[in-house]
Coordinates of C-alpha atoms in Angstrom, one line a residue:
Chain I
M547 CA 12.2 -20.6 -13.9
I548 CA 9.6 -22.0 -16.3
P549 CA 6.1 -22.2 -14.8
E550 CA 4.7 -25.8 -14.4
K551 CA 2.1 -25.3 -17.1
Y552 CA 4.7 -24.4 -19.8
R553 CA 7.0 -27.1 -18.5
I554 CA 4.3 -29.6 -19.4
L555 CA 3.6 -28.0 -22.7
M556 CA 7.4 -28.0 -23.6
N557 CA 7.6 -31.6 -22.5
N558 CA 4.7 -32.5 -24.8
E559 CA 6.2 -30.5 -27.6
I560 CA 9.4 -32.7 -27.4
D561 CA 7.1 -35.7 -27.7
G562 CA 5.1 -34.1 -30.5
A563 CA 2.0 -34.5 -28.4
N564 CA 0.7 -30.9 -28.2
T565 CA -2.7 -30.1 -29.7
T566 CA -3.0 -27.0 -32.0
A567 CA -4.5 -25.0 -29.1
E568 CA -1.6 -26.1 -26.8
R569 CA 0.9 -25.2 -29.4
E570 CA -0.6 -21.8 -29.7
Q571 CA -0.4 -21.3 -26.0
L572 CA 3.2 -22.2 -26.1
E573 CA 3.9 -19.9 -28.9
L574 CA 2.3 -17.0 -26.9
Y575 CA 4.6 -17.9 -24.0
F576 CA 7.6 -18.1 -26.3
G577 CA 6.7 -14.6 -27.7
Q578 CA 7.2 -13.2 -24.3
H579 CA 10.1 -15.5 -23.4
P580 CA 12.3 -16.1 -26.5
E581 CA 14.9 -17.6 -24.2
A582 CA 12.5 -20.4 -23.4
R583 CA 12.1 -21.2 -27.1
Q584 CA 15.9 -21.3 -27.5
Y585 CA 16.1 -23.6 -24.5
L586 CA 13.6 -26.0 -25.9
E587 CA 15.5 -26.2 -29.2
E588 CA 18.7 -27.0 -27.3
L589 CA 16.9 -29.6 -25.2
K590 CA 15.6 -31.3 -28.4
V591 CA 19.1 -31.4 -29.9
S592 CA 20.5 -32.9 -26.7
L593 CA 17.8 -35.5 -26.5
G594 CA 18.4 -36.3 -30.2
T595 CA 21.8 -37.5 -29.4
L596 CA 20.3 -40.4 -27.5
D597 CA 19.7 -42.0 -30.9
T598 CA 23.4 -42.4 -31.2
L599 CA 23.5 -45.0 -28.4
A600 CA 23.6 -48.3 -30.1
E601 CA 22.1 -51.4 -28.6
E602 CA 24.6 -53.7 -27.0
D603 CA 24.6 -57.4 -27.5
P604 CA 24.3 -59.4 -24.3
P605 CA 27.0 -62.0 -23.6
A606 CA 26.7 -65.0 -25.9
D607 CA 26.2 -67.4 -23.0
L608 CA 23.6 -65.4 -21.2
H609 CA 20.6 -67.3 -22.6
G610 CA 22.2 -70.6 -21.4
R611 CA 23.0 -69.1 -18.0
I612 CA 19.5 -68.0 -17.5
M613 CA 18.0 -71.4 -18.6
R614 CA 20.5 -73.3 -16.3
A615 CA 19.7 -71.0 -13.4
V616 CA 15.9 -71.6 -13.9
S617 CA 16.4 -75.3 -14.2
R618 CA 18.3 -75.4 -11.0
K619 CA 15.6 -73.5 -9.3
K620 CA 13.0 -75.9 -10.7
R621 CA 14.9 -78.9 -9.4
A622 CA 15.5 -77.4 -6.0
E623 CA 11.7 -76.9 -5.7
R624 CA 11.1 -80.6 -6.3
V625 CA 13.5 -81.7 -3.5
S626 CA 11.5 -82.3 -0.3
W627 CA 12.6 -81.4 3.1
Q628 CA 12.9 -85.1 4.0
E629 CA 15.3 -85.5 1.1
I630 CA 17.4 -82.6 2.2
I631 CA 17.7 -83.7 5.8
F632 CA 17.8 -87.5 5.5
G633 CA 18.8 -88.2 1.9
R634 CA 21.3 -85.6 0.9
L635 CA 23.0 -84.9 4.2
R636 CA 24.6 -87.4 6.5
M637 CA 22.8 -88.1 9.8
G638 CA 25.4 -86.1 11.8
Y639 CA 24.7 -83.0 9.8
A640 CA 21.0 -83.6 10.1
L641 CA 21.2 -83.8 13.9
S642 CA 23.3 -80.7 14.0
A643 CA 20.8 -78.9 11.9
V644 CA 17.9 -80.1 14.2
V645 CA 19.8 -78.9 17.3
G646 CA 20.5 -75.6 15.5
L647 CA 16.9 -75.2 14.6
M648 CA 15.8 -75.8 18.2
V649 CA 18.2 -73.3 19.6
G650 CA 17.2 -70.8 16.9
F651 CA 13.5 -71.4 17.7
M652 CA 14.2 -70.8 21.4
V653 CA 16.0 -67.5 20.7
H654 CA 13.3 -66.6 18.2
T655 CA 10.5 -67.1 20.6
A656 CA 12.3 -65.5 23.5
L657 CA 12.4 -62.2 21.6
P658 CA 9.5 -60.0 22.4
V659 CA 7.4 -58.8 19.5
D660 CA 8.4 -55.2 20.0
S661 CA 12.1 -55.6 20.7
L662 CA 13.1 -52.2 19.4
G663 CA 13.0 -50.9 22.9
R664 CA 13.2 -47.3 21.7
E665 CA 11.1 -44.4 22.7
L666 CA 9.6 -42.5 19.9
T667 CA 11.3 -39.4 21.2
S668 CA 14.8 -40.5 20.2
L669 CA 14.4 -42.1 16.8
K670 CA 17.0 -41.5 14.1
F671 CA 16.3 -41.9 10.4
F672 CA 18.6 -42.1 7.5
R673 CA 18.1 -41.3 3.9
G674 CA 21.3 -41.1 1.8
T675 CA 23.7 -39.1 3.9
T676 CA 21.0 -37.2 5.7
T677 CA 20.1 -38.0 9.2
T678 CA 16.9 -36.9 10.7
E679 CA 16.6 -37.1 14.5
L680 CA 13.3 -36.8 16.2
E681 CA 13.1 -35.4 19.7
Q682 CA 9.6 -34.4 19.9
N683 CA 6.4 -35.9 21.2
W684 CA 4.3 -37.5 18.5
T685 CA 0.5 -37.9 18.5
P686 CA -0.4 -41.5 18.0
S687 CA -3.4 -42.3 15.8
T688 CA -5.5 -45.5 16.1
P689 CA -3.2 -48.5 15.6
L690 CA -4.0 -51.1 13.0
S691 CA -4.1 -54.6 14.4
L692 CA -3.3 -57.5 12.1
A693 CA -4.4 -60.2 14.5
E694 CA -7.8 -60.5 13.0
H695 CA -6.1 -61.4 9.8
G696 CA -4.1 -64.2 11.4
I697 CA -0.9 -62.2 11.5
E698 CA 0.9 -61.3 14.7
G699 CA 1.8 -57.6 14.5
S700 CA 0.6 -54.1 14.2
V701 CA 0.9 -50.9 12.2
H702 CA 1.1 -47.7 14.3
S703 CA 1.2 -44.2 12.8
Y704 CA 2.2 -41.0 14.7
L705 CA 1.7 -37.5 13.5
L706 CA 3.7 -34.4 14.0
D707 CA 4.0 -31.1 12.0
G708 CA 3.5 -32.4 8.5
K709 CA 5.3 -35.6 9.1
V710 CA 4.0 -39.1 9.7
L711 CA 5.9 -41.8 11.4
V712 CA 4.7 -45.3 10.5
R713 CA 5.9 -48.3 12.6
L714 CA 5.3 -51.8 11.5
T715 CA 6.0 -54.7 13.9
L716 CA 5.6 -58.2 12.6
K717 CA 6.2 -61.7 13.6
T718 CA 5.4 -64.5 11.1
A719 CA 6.5 -68.1 10.6
R720 CA 5.5 -68.1 6.9
D721 CA 6.9 -66.1 4.1
I722 CA 5.0 -62.9 3.5
A723 CA 5.5 -59.8 1.5
V724 CA 4.5 -56.4 2.8
S725 CA 4.4 -53.2 0.7
F726 CA 3.8 -49.6 1.6
R727 CA 3.2 -47.4 -1.4
F728 CA 3.0 -43.6 -1.5
D729 CA 2.7 -41.1 -4.3
D730 CA 6.1 -39.6 -4.5
P731 CA 9.5 -41.1 -3.6
A732 CA 10.6 -37.7 -2.3
Q733 CA 8.0 -38.1 0.5
L734 CA 10.0 -40.8 2.2
Q735 CA 12.3 -38.9 4.5
G736 CA 13.8 -41.8 6.4
L737 CA 13.8 -45.5 7.0
N738 CA 14.8 -47.6 10.0
F739 CA 14.7 -51.3 9.5
R740 CA 15.6 -54.1 11.9
A741 CA 14.8 -57.7 11.4
N742 CA 16.2 -61.2 11.7
D743 CA 18.0 -62.7 8.6
G744 CA 14.7 -64.0 7.2
F745 CA 13.5 -60.5 6.2
Q746 CA 14.8 -58.3 3.5
T747 CA 13.7 -54.8 2.6
T748 CA 13.9 -52.8 -0.6
T749 CA 12.9 -49.3 -1.4
D750 CA 11.7 -48.5 -4.8
S751 CA 10.2 -45.4 -6.4
G752 CA 7.4 -44.6 -4.1
M753 CA 7.4 -48.0 -2.4
I754 CA 8.8 -49.8 0.6
H755 CA 8.8 -53.5 0.2
L756 CA 9.6 -56.1 2.9
E757 CA 9.7 -59.8 2.3
G758 CA 10.5 -62.9 4.4
A759 CA 9.6 -64.7 7.6
G760 CA 10.6 -64.1 11.2
I761 CA 10.5 -60.9 13.2
C762 CA 10.8 -57.5 11.7
H763 CA 10.4 -53.9 12.7
C764 CA 10.2 -51.1 10.2
D765 CA 9.9 -47.5 11.0
F766 CA 9.6 -44.9 8.3
L767 CA 9.1 -41.2 8.1
I768 CA 6.9 -39.6 5.5
D769 CA 6.5 -36.0 4.6
S770 CA 2.7 -35.7 4.8
M771 CA 2.4 -32.2 3.4
E772 CA 1.8 -33.5 -0.1
T773 CA -0.2 -36.6 0.7
S774 CA -2.6 -37.9 3.3
R775 CA -2.7 -41.6 2.5
L776 CA -0.6 -44.6 2.3
N777 CA -1.5 -47.9 0.7
F778 CA -0.6 -50.9 2.8
K779 CA -0.7 -54.4 1.4
M780 CA 0.4 -57.8 2.7
D781 CA 0.5 -61.0 0.7
S782 CA 1.7 -64.5 0.9
G783 CA 3.0 -64.5 -2.7
E784 CA -0.2 -66.0 -4.0
D785 CA -3.0 -64.5 -1.9
V786 CA -3.5 -61.0 -0.6
L787 CA -3.8 -61.4 3.1
F788 CA -4.5 -57.8 4.0
Q789 CA -4.9 -54.5 2.2
K790 CA -5.7 -51.1 3.6
T791 CA -5.3 -47.5 2.9
I792 CA -4.0 -45.6 5.9
T793 CA -5.2 -42.0 6.0
W794 CA -4.5 -39.1 8.2
Q795 CA -5.5 -35.4 8.4
Chain K
M602 CA 2.7 -67.0 -36.3
S603 CA 4.5 -66.3 -33.0
D604 CA 2.9 -67.0 -29.7
T605 CA 1.6 -64.0 -27.7
D606 CA 3.2 -63.3 -24.3
L607 CA 0.1 -64.5 -22.5
E608 CA 0.0 -67.8 -24.4
L609 CA 3.6 -68.3 -23.5
V610 CA 3.0 -67.4 -19.8
D611 CA 0.1 -69.9 -19.7
R612 CA 2.4 -72.6 -21.0
V613 CA 5.2 -71.7 -18.6
K614 CA 2.6 -72.1 -15.8
T615 CA 2.2 -75.7 -16.8
G616 CA 5.9 -76.3 -16.6
D617 CA 6.7 -75.8 -20.3
M618 CA 10.4 -74.8 -20.4
D619 CA 10.4 -74.3 -24.2
A620 CA 7.9 -71.6 -23.7
F621 CA 10.0 -70.0 -21.0
G622 CA 13.0 -70.2 -23.4
K623 CA 10.9 -68.2 -26.0
I624 CA 10.2 -65.5 -23.4
V625 CA 13.9 -65.3 -22.6
N626 CA 14.7 -65.0 -26.4
R627 CA 12.1 -62.3 -26.8
Y628 CA 13.1 -60.0 -24.0
E629 CA 16.7 -60.9 -23.1
K630 CA 18.3 -58.2 -25.2
T631 CA 15.9 -55.4 -24.1
V632 CA 16.2 -56.3 -20.4
F633 CA 20.0 -56.5 -20.8
N634 CA 20.2 -53.1 -22.5
S635 CA 18.0 -51.3 -20.1
A636 CA 19.9 -52.8 -17.2
Y637 CA 23.2 -51.8 -18.9
R638 CA 22.0 -48.2 -19.3
I639 CA 21.0 -48.1 -15.7
V640 CA 24.0 -49.7 -14.0
G641 CA 26.7 -49.0 -16.6
D642 CA 28.5 -52.3 -16.3
M643 CA 28.1 -55.3 -18.7
D644 CA 28.7 -58.0 -16.0
D645 CA 26.2 -56.4 -13.6
A646 CA 23.7 -56.0 -16.5
A647 CA 24.1 -59.7 -17.3
D648 CA 23.5 -60.6 -13.6
I649 CA 20.4 -58.4 -13.5
T650 CA 19.1 -60.0 -16.6
Q651 CA 19.6 -63.5 -15.2
N652 CA 18.1 -62.6 -11.8
T653 CA 15.1 -61.0 -13.6
F654 CA 14.3 -64.1 -15.5
V655 CA 14.7 -66.3 -12.5
K656 CA 12.3 -64.1 -10.6
V657 CA 9.9 -64.1 -13.5
F658 CA 9.9 -67.9 -13.5
E659 CA 9.5 -68.1 -9.7
K660 CA 6.6 -65.6 -9.6
I661 CA 4.9 -66.4 -12.9
N662 CA 1.8 -67.7 -11.0
T663 CA 1.4 -64.3 -9.4
F664 CA 1.4 -62.4 -12.8
N665 CA -1.9 -60.7 -13.3
P666 CA -2.9 -61.0 -17.0
A667 CA -4.9 -57.8 -16.7
F668 CA -1.5 -56.0 -17.1
K669 CA 1.0 -56.2 -19.9
F670 CA 3.5 -58.9 -19.4
F671 CA 6.5 -56.8 -20.5
S672 CA 5.5 -54.1 -18.0
W673 CA 5.6 -56.7 -15.2
L674 CA 8.9 -58.0 -16.6
Y675 CA 10.5 -54.6 -16.9
R676 CA 9.4 -53.7 -13.4
I677 CA 11.1 -56.8 -12.0
S678 CA 14.3 -55.9 -13.9
I679 CA 14.2 -52.3 -12.7
N680 CA 13.9 -53.5 -9.1
E681 CA 16.7 -55.9 -9.7
A682 CA 18.9 -53.1 -11.1
F683 CA 18.0 -50.9 -8.1
N684 CA 18.8 -53.6 -5.6
L685 CA 22.1 -54.4 -7.2
Q686 CA 23.0 -50.8 -7.2
K687 CA 22.1 -50.5 -3.6
R688 CA 24.2 -53.5 -2.8
N689 CA 27.2 -52.3 -4.7
K690 CA 26.7 -48.8 -3.3
K691 CA 27.8 -47.3 -6.5
A692 CA 24.7 -45.5 -7.5
A693 CA 26.4 -42.1 -7.4
T694 CA 29.7 -43.1 -8.9
I695 CA 28.9 -45.6 -11.7
E696 CA 31.4 -45.8 -14.5
F697 CA 30.5 -47.0 -17.9
E698 CA 32.8 -49.4 -19.5
P699 CA 34.5 -47.9 -22.6
V700 CA 33.3 -49.2 -25.9
A701 CA 36.0 -51.1 -27.8
T702 CA 37.4 -48.6 -30.3
Q703 CA 38.8 -49.1 -33.7
P704 CA 40.3 -46.6 -36.0
G705 CA 37.7 -45.4 -38.4
P706 CA 36.4 -42.4 -40.3
Y707 CA 35.9 -39.0 -38.6
E708 CA 32.1 -39.5 -38.4
D709 CA 32.5 -42.7 -36.5
F710 CA 34.9 -41.0 -34.1
V711 CA 32.5 -38.1 -33.5
Q712 CA 29.6 -40.6 -32.9
L713 CA 31.8 -42.6 -30.5
E714 CA 32.7 -39.5 -28.6
M715 CA 29.1 -38.5 -28.4
C716 CA 28.2 -42.0 -27.1
E717 CA 30.8 -41.8 -24.4
N718 CA 29.6 -38.3 -23.4
L719 CA 26.0 -39.6 -23.2
K720 CA 27.0 -42.6 -21.2
L721 CA 28.9 -40.3 -18.8
A722 CA 25.9 -37.9 -18.6
L723 CA 23.5 -40.8 -17.9
A724 CA 25.9 -42.1 -15.2
T725 CA 26.0 -38.9 -13.4
M726 CA 22.2 -38.5 -13.2
T727 CA 20.3 -39.7 -10.2
Y728 CA 18.7 -43.1 -10.4
D729 CA 15.1 -41.8 -10.6
Y730 CA 16.0 -39.5 -13.5
R731 CA 18.1 -42.0 -15.3
I732 CA 15.4 -44.6 -15.2
V733 CA 12.7 -42.5 -16.9
I734 CA 15.2 -41.4 -19.6
V735 CA 16.0 -45.1 -20.3
L736 CA 12.4 -46.1 -20.3
K737 CA 11.2 -43.3 -22.5
H738 CA 14.1 -42.6 -24.9
L739 CA 15.9 -46.0 -25.1
M740 CA 13.0 -48.5 -24.6
L741 CA 10.5 -46.2 -26.3
L742 CA 7.7 -46.9 -23.8
S743 CA 4.6 -44.7 -23.6
Y744 CA 3.9 -42.6 -20.5
R745 CA 1.2 -45.1 -19.5
E746 CA 3.6 -48.0 -19.7
I747 CA 6.2 -46.1 -17.7
A748 CA 3.7 -45.2 -15.1
E749 CA 2.6 -48.8 -14.8
I750 CA 6.2 -50.0 -14.5
L751 CA 7.2 -47.4 -11.9
D752 CA 3.9 -47.5 -10.2
L753 CA 3.5 -43.7 -10.4
P754 CA 0.8 -41.5 -11.8
E755 CA 1.3 -40.5 -15.4
K756 CA 1.4 -36.8 -14.4
T757 CA 4.3 -37.5 -12.1
V758 CA 6.1 -39.4 -14.8
K759 CA 5.7 -36.5 -17.2
S760 CA 7.0 -34.0 -14.7
R761 CA 9.9 -36.2 -13.8
L762 CA 10.8 -36.8 -17.4
F763 CA 11.0 -33.1 -18.1
S764 CA 13.3 -32.7 -15.1
S765 CA 15.3 -35.7 -16.3
R766 CA 15.6 -34.2 -19.8
Q767 CA 16.8 -31.0 -18.4
A768 CA 19.3 -32.8 -16.2
L769 CA 20.7 -34.7 -19.2
H770 CA 21.0 -31.5 -21.2
R771 CA 22.7 -29.8 -18.3
Q772 CA 25.2 -32.7 -18.0
L773 CA 26.0 -32.6 -21.7
V774 CA 26.5 -28.9 -21.7
E775 CA 28.8 -29.2 -18.7
Q776 CA 30.8 -31.8 -20.6
G777 CA 31.3 -29.2 -23.4
Y778 CA 28.7 -30.5 -25.8
K779 CA 27.4 -27.6 -27.9
T780 CA 23.8 -27.7 -29.1

């Protein structure tokens, strides 16, 4: 096992970024661990093979496909809702759509904001093929209300033994984007997401991103041993509606 | 003299499609290649490239000129690649398409074999590891640029890159490649 300090120096050596003093330190280490020098040389040779990967040409029609897709998007943006309902569709379809929307609205408004209906003591989280089941009592911290920012919803966090459970409940008629960002992707231990069709979620390196309109519930579990803060941001695509760093001890 | 990225972005914001076409010309091949190295499939890489540029067009007004345009663009493309992989559920079992082979001299054959070994090695790495290898070694980005794209501290990027380099080496050795 190579100590972290020398891992960094070896990494810099591959990039040719070590200073003279750093190179000397590394040489001292290699003096005591010749196998590490050998390993670094082998690593360099392996990485050198990456140069053999030639650039591939994209399909010849890709440029055209992209420009056509963007043009379609541009045209679609110009079409007004009135045109969609009364111009492009026949009246019968329009009426069906209106009835559908009314029914949808009734169902939508009939749903309570917190429709998860689950106790915190029986939550299950999934990450890859690993399931984490929580059956313990969590200590709630002060909830974060979004009402004062014109958004119906809240962010609760609960603490237990080096873990933080964050629960976001949200109800919004307009499209918004919400992101939770933490320092290391490995800290995310589980994610439970439930929403109507209007919402989508993606997880990226160190980030959970939700986008859409409607009702959504998102619970996620973070290993808090390494970090004690979470950056939470909500925006409408153009304006930042709300931004806060959630901290815990 | 060619237009800078920011000049083109400003023109796209006013609805100039020629400027957008120039952006596509400038970055299409790089986005396609990085996507291909991440997902290992030509068709998927083309879809990712297309979706990336559509997203760029849709969100161009949200682009913050304080950041580099290509970092923003690559970030979108990497998210697209990640989302596509998640949808296809083949992150752990991606298979690279074989390169069309033609009989040639021995050196060509050896290089081709090396290429295939590398593609296989990349394919068997985790997404997080593969992505930093692609950004550093194939797209030749700096640590700062990678940190910006992945939204990670530079220190984390460095540490992850070393682990990724080790993982790649391990994979190559397992495939019988002798250093």
